[in-house]
C-alpha cells in the first residue's frame, strides 16, 4: 500500500509545477505578491513530495509509474533510481532558493514580463523532474526537448537583438544536436535491441559490432548538447543573456545537469561499464572531454564579463562529470554524480553573487569589481566559498567529488587525465579566486558610484547556498550513500 | 436498409446536401445542412472503418449493377481511413466556418460557399471510396471544380488568379489521368480496379500500358503537389478563405496521395510500378527535393499562409518518402503521416484563421505581440509548429519515428540523417513565428484580442488531437500498419 502511494507521487511531482504555472499565470502582473507566493508554495511542495520517494529509494525500492503505453519496450514511464533522485533533489531544493532570490532580483532590477518569467520557470522545473524520473530513453527524450523549448523564452527574456541572437544559438544548437544525433541514436538503439529501458548493466552488450557501437556512443555523447561537450558548447555562453536567476538555476543546475545526467544514465544503464571499457570510442571521448575541461578553463581566464567567465567554467566542470561517466568505474560514477550536486551548489552561489553585484553595484565586468568587498561583504564572502567548491578545495563540497574523480582516473590508469584535472583546477583557482581577493584587498576606484546593499531576498538565498557548499563538505555521507547505489 | 448501404452513405449524403444548402439560401440554414451532412458522413465513415477492420474489405454495387460492369465502391482499411480523415476534417472546419465565413465572404455568397464545400467533400470522399478508375476521375473533377470555386471566394482579388492558376494546372492533371484511364480501358476493356488488376498482368509488357502508367502517375502527382508539380499550391492555399485553406490543406492532397497509392500498389502492382517502372527512385529523389525545397522556401515567406503552404509541399515530400521505401514500416510511416499532417496543418490553418479574424491578415507583421494579445491561438500555433518539426509529444514525432526506422531498416543511413537534419529547417520557419509573436511588442493601437471561442475550440480540437495521438498511437499506427499490409499484399 505504502509503495503504491509513493509511486503516485512521481506524476504528482511533475504535475505540481505545471499547475503552479497555471496559478502564476492567473495571478498575473496585477498581483505580484500572490504570484510569488504561488511560486514559492509550489517549489516547497515539490521538494516535500520528494521526501517519501527518497526514503523508498534509499530502502532499495525503485518506484515505477507508467503514464501511457507507447510501443512495447518504450512506454512513457517513470522509474526512480538513485541518480534520478539525486538530480531531482538538487534541482527542486535549489528551485526554492532560486525562487526567493528571483523575487529580490526581478523586483530590484525592474524586469519586464515577470509573469511569463515565473511561468516558464515553473514549466522548466516540471520538465526537469520528468527528465529525472524517466524510465527509458523515449521518456527522457520527450522531457529533454520540452525543457529546451520551455527555457527559450527565458533566454530571450530581455527581448533585445542580443537576447534574440543568443536565443537562436541556444535553440538551434540544442534542438539541432538532439534531433540530428540523439534521436538518431535512440532510434538506432531501438532498431538494434527493441528496447529503450534503462537497465542496470546496459542493454547494448553484443547487439552490434564494436565499430557500430562506437559510432552509437559518439552519437549519444555529442547528441546530448546540454552536456556542452566541445564543439557543441557554444549555446551555454550564448544563454548568458538571460536574467541571472535563469543562468543560476537553469544554466548551472537544471538544464546543464539534465545533460550530464542523461550522459551518466546512458553510460551506466544503456552501455554499461564493461561495454564502455571495450569500445575504442570511449578513449576518443575521454580526450574530447579532457580537451573541453582544459580549453574552456583557458577561455574562462580571458573573459572579463563575470557571467561569461562563469559560463565557460560551467562548460569545463560539466566535462568533469562526462569524464566520470566515461571512466565508468565505481569511483568515476560516484565522483561524477556527486559532482552534479557539488557543482550545482557551488556554481549557483557564484551566479547568485554575480546577480547581486549587478543589482547592487550595477557591475558586470570583473575588472570593475575591485574593492567591492567592503560594501558587499556577504556576497563576496559567499563568492569565495563557492569558488572553493568549484576548484575542489576544502572546506567546500567540491573537494569530495574531485577526490573521487581523481581516484577514478588512477583506477583506470589514465595518469594524463589526472594531470589535466589538476591543471584545470589550478586554472579555475586563478580565474575565480582573483575576484573575491581583489574585492577585499584592492582599493576601489575613487570615482566609483556608491553601492547599495543587495536586496534582502538575494542575500538570504546566497547565504543558504554558500552554507550548503560547506555543509556538503562536512556531511557528504548521505550523498555518498546515494551515489554508491547507482547502477545496482 | 441503412446498414446495407453503408459504403455509399459518406458520399451520397454530402452530394444530396449540396443542392439542399443552395436551396435554403439563408446563411445559417445552409450551414446547418452542411454540418448535418458532414456529421452523417463522419458517422458513416467511423462505422465503415470499424466494419472493415472487423470483417475485411466491403464491396458495394452502385444501383445494383454487379461489378465489373457497374460501378463498384470497394472499401478496405486504406480508404476507409482516408474517408475518416476527410470527413472528420470537414466536421471540424464546418464548426469553425460560420464566424470566419461571415467575416471573409460576402453574405449573398454564403449558400454558394456551403454548396461548393459539400460538393468538394462529396468529391473527395467519392475518390476515396470508389473502386472504379473512371468513377475516380469523375469524383476528382467534382472535388476540383468545387475547390476552384471555393478558392475564388477569397476576398483578396489575387484569389481569382490563384484559382485560375489552379484551374489550369488541375485540368491538365485531370486530363492526364483521364488519358491514363482511357488507355487502360483500351488495353483491358474494363474500368473496375480489381478487374484491371487481374487483367493487366497479361498485357504488362505493352507500351500502351507503360504510357497509361506514366499519364496516371504524373496526373496524380500534379494533384498531390509533388515537387516540381506543386506550383498551383502556394497561391491557392494563401488566397483562399481561411476555412477553405484549412480544409484543402488537410484533405485534398491526401486524397490524391491515396489515389496514387491505389493505382501504384493495387492496380499496377508493386513489382511493375516500383521495380519495372522505377517509380521508387523517382519518388525518392523527388520527395527529397520536395522536403528541401518546401522547407527552405517556407523560411523566406512573409505571408504566413504562404509559409504553411510551402511547408505542406515539404510534408507531402515526407509522406511520399515513406511510400518510396516500399516496406511495411515505410508505408506505415507514410499513411500515418497522412493523418498526422492533416491534424497539424488543419489546426495550424484554423489558428491562422483566428488571427486573420482578429488582425485582418496573416503577414509576419500581424504576428507581432500575438503571444500577449491572443495567447491561446499562439499556443496552438506553437504546438502545431512543434508537430511540423517532429518534436515530442506531438504526432510529428510518431511520423518521424517510423520514417527513420524504415530508413534504418533498409540500411540507408544517409536518409535517416537527412530526415532528421531536415527537421531543423522546420525549426527555422516555425521559430520565425515564435520570435514575432513573443519577442515583439504588440502595436500600441492594436485591437487584437483573443479569438472567440467558436473559432478557438475547433482549432484546439485539432491541435489537442495532435497531442493526444502523439501519445496514444494504438489507433493510428494500428490502422496505418493494417492499411500498409493490405497495400503491400496487393489485393484491393
mmCIF file with all atom_site columns, N, CA and C in Angstrom, chain B residues 440-490:
data_model
loop_
_atom_site.group_PDB
_atom_site.id
_atom_site.type_symbol
_atom_site.label_atom_id
_atom_site.label_alt_id
_atom_site.label_comp_id
_atom_site.label_asym_id
_atom_site.label_entity_id
_atom_site.label_seq_id
_atom_site.pdbx_PDB_ins_code
_atom_site.Cartn_x
_atom_site.Cartn_y
_atom_site.Cartn_z
_atom_site.occupancy
_atom_site.B_iso_or_equiv
_atom_site.pdbx_formal_charge
_atom_site.auth_seq_id
_atom_site.auth_comp_id
_atom_site.auth_asym_id
_atom_site.auth_atom_id
_atom_site.pdbx_PDB_model_num
ATOM 1   N N  . UNK B 1 440 ? 8.222   40.480 -29.959 1.00 0.00 ? 440 UNK B N  1
ATOM 2   C CA . UNK B 1 440 ? 7.904   41.824 -30.400 1.00 0.00 ? 440 UNK B CA 1
ATOM 3   C C  . UNK B 1 440 ? 6.731   42.314 -29.564 1.00 0.00 ? 440 UNK B C  1
ATOM 4   N N  . UNK B 1 441 ? 6.749   43.598 -29.289 1.00 0.00 ? 441 UNK B N  1
ATOM 5   C CA . UNK B 1 441 ? 5.601   44.120 -28.557 1.00 0.00 ? 441 UNK B CA 1
ATOM 6   C C  . UNK B 1 441 ? 4.466   44.352 -29.528 1.00 0.00 ? 441 UNK B C  1
ATOM 7   N N  . UNK B 1 442 ? 3.223   44.180 -29.065 1.00 0.00 ? 442 UNK B N  1
ATOM 8   C CA . UNK B 1 442 ? 2.095   44.442 -29.957 1.00 0.00 ? 442 UNK B CA 1
ATOM 9   C C  . UNK B 1 442 ? 2.049   45.917 -30.347 1.00 0.00 ? 442 UNK B C  1
ATOM 10  N N  . UNK B 1 443 ? 1.469   46.168 -31.505 1.00 0.00 ? 443 UNK B N  1
ATOM 11  C CA . UNK B 1 443 ? 1.227   47.538 -31.936 1.00 0.00 ? 443 UNK B CA 1
ATOM 12  C C  . UNK B 1 443 ? 0.465   48.264 -30.817 1.00 0.00 ? 443 UNK B C  1
ATOM 13  N N  . UNK B 1 444 ? 0.897   49.469 -30.450 1.00 0.00 ? 444 UNK B N  1
ATOM 14  C CA . UNK B 1 444 ? 0.200   50.109 -29.318 1.00 0.00 ? 444 UNK B CA 1
ATOM 15  C C  . UNK B 1 444 ? -1.293  50.319 -29.583 1.00 0.00 ? 444 UNK B C  1
ATOM 16  N N  . UNK B 1 445 ? -1.687  50.590 -30.854 1.00 0.00 ? 445 UNK B N  1
ATOM 17  C CA . UNK B 1 445 ? -3.105  50.826 -31.113 1.00 0.00 ? 445 UNK B CA 1
ATOM 18  C C  . UNK B 1 445 ? -3.801  49.594 -31.693 1.00 0.00 ? 445 UNK B C  1
ATOM 19  N N  . UNK B 1 446 ? -3.240  48.405 -31.433 1.00 0.00 ? 446 UNK B N  1
ATOM 20  C CA . UNK B 1 446 ? -3.870  47.200 -31.970 1.00 0.00 ? 446 UNK B CA 1
ATOM 21  C C  . UNK B 1 446 ? -5.164  46.896 -31.209 1.00 0.00 ? 446 UNK B C  1
ATOM 22  N N  . UNK B 1 447 ? -6.141  46.375 -31.949 1.00 0.00 ? 447 UNK B N  1
ATOM 23  C CA . UNK B 1 447 ? -7.389  45.992 -31.281 1.00 0.00 ? 447 UNK B CA 1
ATOM 24  C C  . UNK B 1 447 ? -7.467  44.479 -31.138 1.00 0.00 ? 447 UNK B C  1
ATOM 25  N N  . UNK B 1 448 ? -6.359  43.796 -31.469 1.00 0.00 ? 448 UNK B N  1
ATOM 26  C CA . UNK B 1 448 ? -6.378  42.336 -31.431 1.00 0.00 ? 448 UNK B CA 1
ATOM 27  C C  . UNK B 1 448 ? -6.591  41.851 -30.001 1.00 0.00 ? 448 UNK B C  1
ATOM 28  N N  . UNK B 1 449 ? -7.483  40.890 -29.864 1.00 0.00 ? 449 UNK B N  1
ATOM 29  C CA . UNK B 1 449 ? -7.605  40.202 -28.582 1.00 0.00 ? 449 UNK B CA 1
ATOM 30  C C  . UNK B 1 449 ? -7.924  38.755 -28.899 1.00 0.00 ? 449 UNK B C  1
ATOM 31  N N  . UNK B 1 450 ? -8.036  37.939 -27.846 1.00 0.00 ? 450 UNK B N  1
ATOM 32  C CA . UNK B 1 450 ? -8.205  36.510 -28.075 1.00 0.00 ? 450 UNK B CA 1
ATOM 33  C C  . UNK B 1 450 ? -9.405  36.224 -28.982 1.00 0.00 ? 450 UNK B C  1
ATOM 34  N N  . UNK B 1 451 ? -9.232  35.256 -29.880 1.00 0.00 ? 451 UNK B N  1
ATOM 35  C CA . UNK B 1 451 ? -10.295 34.897 -30.816 1.00 0.00 ? 451 UNK B CA 1
ATOM 36  C C  . UNK B 1 451 ? -11.501 34.351 -30.058 1.00 0.00 ? 451 UNK B C  1
ATOM 37  N N  . UNK B 1 452 ? -12.709 34.502 -30.628 1.00 0.00 ? 452 UNK B N  1
ATOM 38  C CA . UNK B 1 452 ? -13.900 33.974 -29.946 1.00 0.00 ? 452 UNK B CA 1
ATOM 39  C C  . UNK B 1 452 ? -13.821 32.453 -29.811 1.00 0.00 ? 452 UNK B C  1
ATOM 40  N N  . UNK B 1 453 ? -14.516 31.942 -28.810 1.00 0.00 ? 453 UNK B N  1
ATOM 41  C CA . UNK B 1 453 ? -14.460 30.511 -28.509 1.00 0.00 ? 453 UNK B CA 1
ATOM 42  C C  . UNK B 1 453 ? -14.886 29.649 -29.694 1.00 0.00 ? 453 UNK B C  1
ATOM 43  N N  . UNK B 1 454 ? -15.860 30.150 -30.454 1.00 0.00 ? 454 UNK B N  1
ATOM 44  C CA . UNK B 1 454 ? -16.359 29.339 -31.566 1.00 0.00 ? 454 UNK B CA 1
ATOM 45  C C  . UNK B 1 454 ? -15.261 29.066 -32.591 1.00 0.00 ? 454 UNK B C  1
ATOM 46  N N  . UNK B 1 455 ? -14.269 29.958 -32.650 1.00 0.00 ? 455 UNK B N  1
ATOM 47  C CA . UNK B 1 455 ? -13.138 29.700 -33.537 1.00 0.00 ? 455 UNK B CA 1
ATOM 48  C C  . UNK B 1 455 ? -12.047 28.920 -32.819 1.00 0.00 ? 455 UNK B C  1
ATOM 49  N N  . UNK B 1 456 ? -11.878 29.263 -31.553 1.00 0.00 ? 456 UNK B N  1
ATOM 50  C CA . UNK B 1 456 ? -10.781 28.679 -30.796 1.00 0.00 ? 456 UNK B CA 1
ATOM 51  C C  . UNK B 1 456 ? -10.988 27.188 -30.541 1.00 0.00 ? 456 UNK B C  1
ATOM 52  N N  . UNK B 1 457 ? -12.242 26.813 -30.260 1.00 0.00 ? 457 UNK B N  1
ATOM 53  C CA . UNK B 1 457 ? -12.487 25.411 -29.907 1.00 0.00 ? 457 UNK B CA 1
ATOM 54  C C  . UNK B 1 457 ? -12.172 24.444 -31.037 1.00 0.00 ? 457 UNK B C  1
ATOM 55  N N  . UNK B 1 458 ? -12.662 24.712 -32.286 1.00 0.00 ? 458 UNK B N  1
ATOM 56  C CA . UNK B 1 458 ? -12.295 23.786 -33.363 1.00 0.00 ? 458 UNK B CA 1
ATOM 57  C C  . UNK B 1 458 ? -10.783 23.732 -33.579 1.00 0.00 ? 458 UNK B C  1
ATOM 58  N N  . UNK B 1 459 ? -10.119 24.895 -33.457 1.00 0.00 ? 459 UNK B N  1
ATOM 59  C CA . UNK B 1 459 ? -8.670  24.917 -33.618 1.00 0.00 ? 459 UNK B CA 1
ATOM 60  C C  . UNK B 1 459 ? -8.021  23.993 -32.613 1.00 0.00 ? 459 UNK B C  1
ATOM 61  N N  . UNK B 1 460 ? -8.431  24.161 -31.355 1.00 0.00 ? 460 UNK B N  1
ATOM 62  C CA . UNK B 1 460 ? -7.808  23.345 -30.311 1.00 0.00 ? 460 UNK B CA 1
ATOM 63  C C  . UNK B 1 460 ? -8.244  21.893 -30.379 1.00 0.00 ? 460 UNK B C  1
ATOM 64  N N  . UNK B 1 461 ? -9.409  21.636 -30.982 1.00 0.00 ? 461 UNK B N  1
ATOM 65  C CA . UNK B 1 461 ? -9.802  20.236 -31.151 1.00 0.00 ? 461 UNK B CA 1
ATOM 66  C C  . UNK B 1 461 ? -8.751  19.519 -31.987 1.00 0.00 ? 461 UNK B C  1
ATOM 67  N N  . UNK B 1 462 ? -8.320  20.155 -33.076 1.00 0.00 ? 462 UNK B N  1
ATOM 68  C CA . UNK B 1 462 ? -7.315  19.530 -33.938 1.00 0.00 ? 462 UNK B CA 1
ATOM 69  C C  . UNK B 1 462 ? -5.948  19.500 -33.265 1.00 0.00 ? 462 UNK B C  1
ATOM 70  N N  . UNK B 1 463 ? -5.562  20.638 -32.651 1.00 0.00 ? 463 UNK B N  1
ATOM 71  C CA . UNK B 1 463 ? -4.247  20.690 -32.011 1.00 0.00 ? 463 UNK B CA 1
ATOM 72  C C  . UNK B 1 463 ? -4.196  19.719 -30.835 1.00 0.00 ? 463 UNK B C  1
ATOM 73  N N  . UNK B 1 464 ? -5.290  19.684 -30.070 1.00 0.00 ? 464 UNK B N  1
ATOM 74  C CA . UNK B 1 464 ? -5.362  18.736 -28.962 1.00 0.00 ? 464 UNK B CA 1
ATOM 75  C C  . UNK B 1 464 ? -5.247  17.309 -29.452 1.00 0.00 ? 464 UNK B C  1
ATOM 76  N N  . UNK B 1 465 ? -5.943  17.022 -30.578 1.00 0.00 ? 465 UNK B N  1
ATOM 77  C CA . UNK B 1 465 ? -5.857  15.675 -31.137 1.00 0.00 ? 465 UNK B CA 1
ATOM 78  C C  . UNK B 1 465 ? -4.425  15.372 -31.551 1.00 0.00 ? 465 UNK B C  1
ATOM 79  N N  . UNK B 1 466 ? -3.704  16.400 -32.041 1.00 0.00 ? 466 UNK B N  1
ATOM 80  C CA . UNK B 1 466 ? -2.331  16.134 -32.471 1.00 0.00 ? 466 UNK B CA 1
ATOM 81  C C  . UNK B 1 466 ? -1.449  15.813 -31.274 1.00 0.00 ? 466 UNK B C  1
ATOM 82  N N  . UNK B 1 467 ? -1.830  16.284 -30.107 1.00 0.00 ? 467 UNK B N  1
ATOM 83  C CA . UNK B 1 467 ? -1.099  15.892 -28.897 1.00 0.00 ? 467 UNK B CA 1
ATOM 84  C C  . UNK B 1 467 ? -1.537  14.507 -28.438 1.00 0.00 ? 467 UNK B C  1
ATOM 85  N N  . UNK B 1 468 ? -2.871  14.297 -28.462 1.00 0.00 ? 468 UNK B N  1
ATOM 86  C CA . UNK B 1 468 ? -3.394  13.025 -27.962 1.00 0.00 ? 468 UNK B CA 1
ATOM 87  C C  . UNK B 1 468 ? -2.842  11.854 -28.769 1.00 0.00 ? 468 UNK B C  1
ATOM 88  N N  . UNK B 1 469 ? -2.902  11.992 -30.098 1.00 0.00 ? 469 UNK B N  1
ATOM 89  C CA . UNK B 1 469 ? -2.440  10.890 -30.932 1.00 0.00 ? 469 UNK B CA 1
ATOM 90  C C  . UNK B 1 469 ? -0.917  10.795 -30.969 1.00 0.00 ? 469 UNK B C  1
ATOM 91  N N  . UNK B 1 470 ? -0.252  11.789 -30.364 1.00 0.00 ? 470 UNK B N  1
ATOM 92  C CA . UNK B 1 470 ? 1.196   11.676 -30.226 1.00 0.00 ? 470 UNK B CA 1
ATOM 93  C C  . UNK B 1 470 ? 1.562   10.724 -29.102 1.00 0.00 ? 470 UNK B C  1
ATOM 94  N N  . UNK B 1 471 ? 0.638   10.526 -28.178 1.00 0.00 ? 471 UNK B N  1
ATOM 95  C CA . UNK B 1 471 ? 0.933   9.650  -27.048 1.00 0.00 ? 471 UNK B CA 1
ATOM 96  C C  . UNK B 1 471 ? 0.215   8.322  -27.207 1.00 0.00 ? 471 UNK B C  1
ATOM 97  N N  . UNK B 1 472 ? -1.072  8.390  -27.570 1.00 0.00 ? 472 UNK B N  1
ATOM 98  C CA . UNK B 1 472 ? -1.846  7.165  -27.736 1.00 0.00 ? 472 UNK B CA 1
ATOM 99  C C  . UNK B 1 472 ? -1.822  6.787  -29.211 1.00 0.00 ? 472 UNK B C  1
ATOM 100 N N  . UNK B 1 473 ? -0.882  5.914  -29.596 1.00 0.00 ? 473 UNK B N  1
ATOM 101 C CA . UNK B 1 473 ? -0.721  5.676  -31.021 1.00 0.00 ? 473 UNK B CA 1
ATOM 102 C C  . UNK B 1 473 ? -1.340  4.359  -31.456 1.00 0.00 ? 473 UNK B C  1
ATOM 103 N N  . UNK B 1 474 ? -1.981  3.655  -30.530 1.00 0.00 ? 474 UNK B N  1
ATOM 104 C CA . UNK B 1 474 ? -2.542  2.357  -30.883 1.00 0.00 ? 474 UNK B CA 1
ATOM 105 C C  . UNK B 1 474 ? -3.456  2.447  -32.090 1.00 0.00 ? 474 UNK B C  1
ATOM 106 N N  . UNK B 1 475 ? -4.384  3.401  -32.037 1.00 0.00 ? 475 UNK B N  1
ATOM 107 C CA . UNK B 1 475 ? -5.386  3.517  -33.085 1.00 0.00 ? 475 UNK B CA 1
ATOM 108 C C  . UNK B 1 475 ? -4.734  3.842  -34.423 1.00 0.00 ? 475 UNK B C  1
ATOM 109 N N  . UNK B 1 476 ? -3.962  4.932  -34.450 1.00 0.00 ? 476 UNK B N  1
ATOM 110 C CA . UNK B 1 476 ? -3.443  5.391  -35.731 1.00 0.00 ? 476 UNK B CA 1
ATOM 111 C C  . UNK B 1 476 ? -2.440  4.413  -36.317 1.00 0.00 ? 476 UNK B C  1
ATOM 112 N N  . UNK B 1 477 ? -1.494  3.960  -35.512 1.00 0.00 ? 477 UNK B N  1
ATOM 113 C CA . UNK B 1 477 ? -0.481  3.048  -36.041 1.00 0.00 ? 477 UNK B CA 1
ATOM 114 C C  . UNK B 1 477 ? -1.120  1.704  -36.372 1.00 0.00 ? 477 UNK B C  1
ATOM 115 N N  . UNK B 1 478 ? -2.089  1.289  -35.542 1.00 0.00 ? 478 UNK B N  1
ATOM 116 C CA . UNK B 1 478 ? -2.776  0.030  -35.831 1.00 0.00 ? 478 UNK B CA 1
ATOM 117 C C  . UNK B 1 478 ? -3.409  0.072  -37.199 1.00 0.00 ? 478 UNK B C  1
ATOM 118 N N  . UNK B 1 479 ? -4.197  1.117  -37.455 1.00 0.00 ? 479 UNK B N  1
ATOM 119 C CA . UNK B 1 479 ? -4.884  1.227  -38.737 1.00 0.00 ? 479 UNK B CA 1
ATOM 120 C C  . UNK B 1 479 ? -3.881  1.390  -39.877 1.00 0.00 ? 479 UNK B C  1
ATOM 121 N N  . UNK B 1 480 ? -2.879  2.244  -39.643 1.00 0.00 ? 480 UNK B N  1
ATOM 122 C CA . UNK B 1 480 ? -1.932  2.513  -40.725 1.00 0.00 ? 480 UNK B CA 1
ATOM 123 C C  . UNK B 1 480 ? -1.134  1.276  -41.090 1.00 0.00 ? 480 UNK B C  1
ATOM 124 N N  . UNK B 1 481 ? -0.746  0.481  -40.089 1.00 0.00 ? 481 UNK B N  1
ATOM 125 C CA . UNK B 1 481 ? 0.063   -0.684 -40.459 1.00 0.00 ? 481 UNK B CA 1
ATOM 126 C C  . UNK B 1 481 ? -0.804  -1.745 -41.121 1.00 0.00 ? 481 UNK B C  1
ATOM 127 N N  . UNK B 1 482 ? -2.089  -1.822 -40.699 1.00 0.00 ? 482 UNK B N  1
ATOM 128 C CA . UNK B 1 482 ? -3.008  -2.740 -41.385 1.00 0.00 ? 482 UNK B CA 1
ATOM 129 C C  . UNK B 1 482 ? -3.179  -2.301 -42.844 1.00 0.00 ? 482 UNK B C  1
ATOM 130 N N  . UNK B 1 483 ? -3.346  -0.979 -43.028 1.00 0.00 ? 483 UNK B N  1
ATOM 131 C CA . UNK B 1 483 ? -3.500  -0.455 -44.375 1.00 0.00 ? 483 UNK B CA 1
ATOM 132 C C  . UNK B 1 483 ? -2.264  -0.734 -45.214 1.00 0.00 ? 483 UNK B C  1
ATOM 133 N N  . UNK B 1 484 ? -1.094  -0.540 -44.610 1.00 0.00 ? 484 UNK B N  1
ATOM 134 C CA . UNK B 1 484 ? 0.155   -0.784 -45.332 1.00 0.00 ? 484 UNK B CA 1
ATOM 135 C C  . UNK B 1 484 ? 0.256   -2.251 -45.736 1.00 0.00 ? 484 UNK B C  1
ATOM 136 N N  . UNK B 1 485 ? -0.128  -3.131 -44.815 1.00 0.00 ? 485 UNK B N  1
ATOM 137 C CA . UNK B 1 485 ? -0.054  -4.560 -45.126 1.00 0.00 ? 485 UNK B CA 1
ATOM 138 C C  . UNK B 1 485 ? -0.973  -4.891 -46.288 1.00 0.00 ? 485 UNK B C  1
ATOM 139 N N  . UNK B 1 486 ? -2.176  -4.285 -46.304 1.00 0.00 ? 486 UNK B N  1
ATOM 140 C CA . UNK B 1 486 ? -3.111  -4.557 -47.406 1.00 0.00 ? 486 UNK B CA 1
ATOM 141 C C  . UNK B 1 486 ? -2.552  -4.075 -48.728 1.00 0.00 ? 486 UNK B C  1
ATOM 142 N N  . UNK B 1 487 ? -1.955  -2.880 -48.726 1.00 0.00 ? 487 UNK B N  1
ATOM 143 C CA . UNK B 1 487 ? -1.400  -2.354 -49.971 1.00 0.00 ? 487 UNK B CA 1
ATOM 144 C C  . UNK B 1 487 ? -0.271  -3.244 -50.473 1.00 0.00 ? 487 UNK B C  1
ATOM 145 N N  . UNK B 1 488 ? 0.581   -3.674 -49.566 1.00 0.00 ? 488 UNK B N  1
ATOM 146 C CA . UNK B 1 488 ? 1.715   -4.494 -49.981 1.00 0.00 ? 488 UNK B CA 1
ATOM 147 C C  . UNK B 1 488 ? 1.265   -5.881 -50.387 1.00 0.00 ? 488 UNK B C  1
ATOM 148 N N  . UNK B 1 489 ? 0.159   -6.322 -49.760 1.00 0.00 ? 489 UNK B N  1
ATOM 149 C CA . UNK B 1 489 ? -0.383  -7.624 -50.106 1.00 0.00 ? 489 UNK B CA 1
ATOM 150 C C  . UNK B 1 489 ? -0.937  -7.643 -51.528 1.00 0.00 ? 489 UNK B C  1
ATOM 151 N N  . UNK B 1 490 ? -1.249  -6.478 -52.079 1.00 0.00 ? 490 UNK B N  1
ATOM 152 C CA . UNK B 1 490 ? -1.667  -6.390 -53.467 1.00 0.00 ? 490 UNK B CA 1
ATOM 153 C C  . UNK B 1 490 ? -3.168  -6.406 -53.648 1.00 0.00 ? 490 UNK B C  1
#
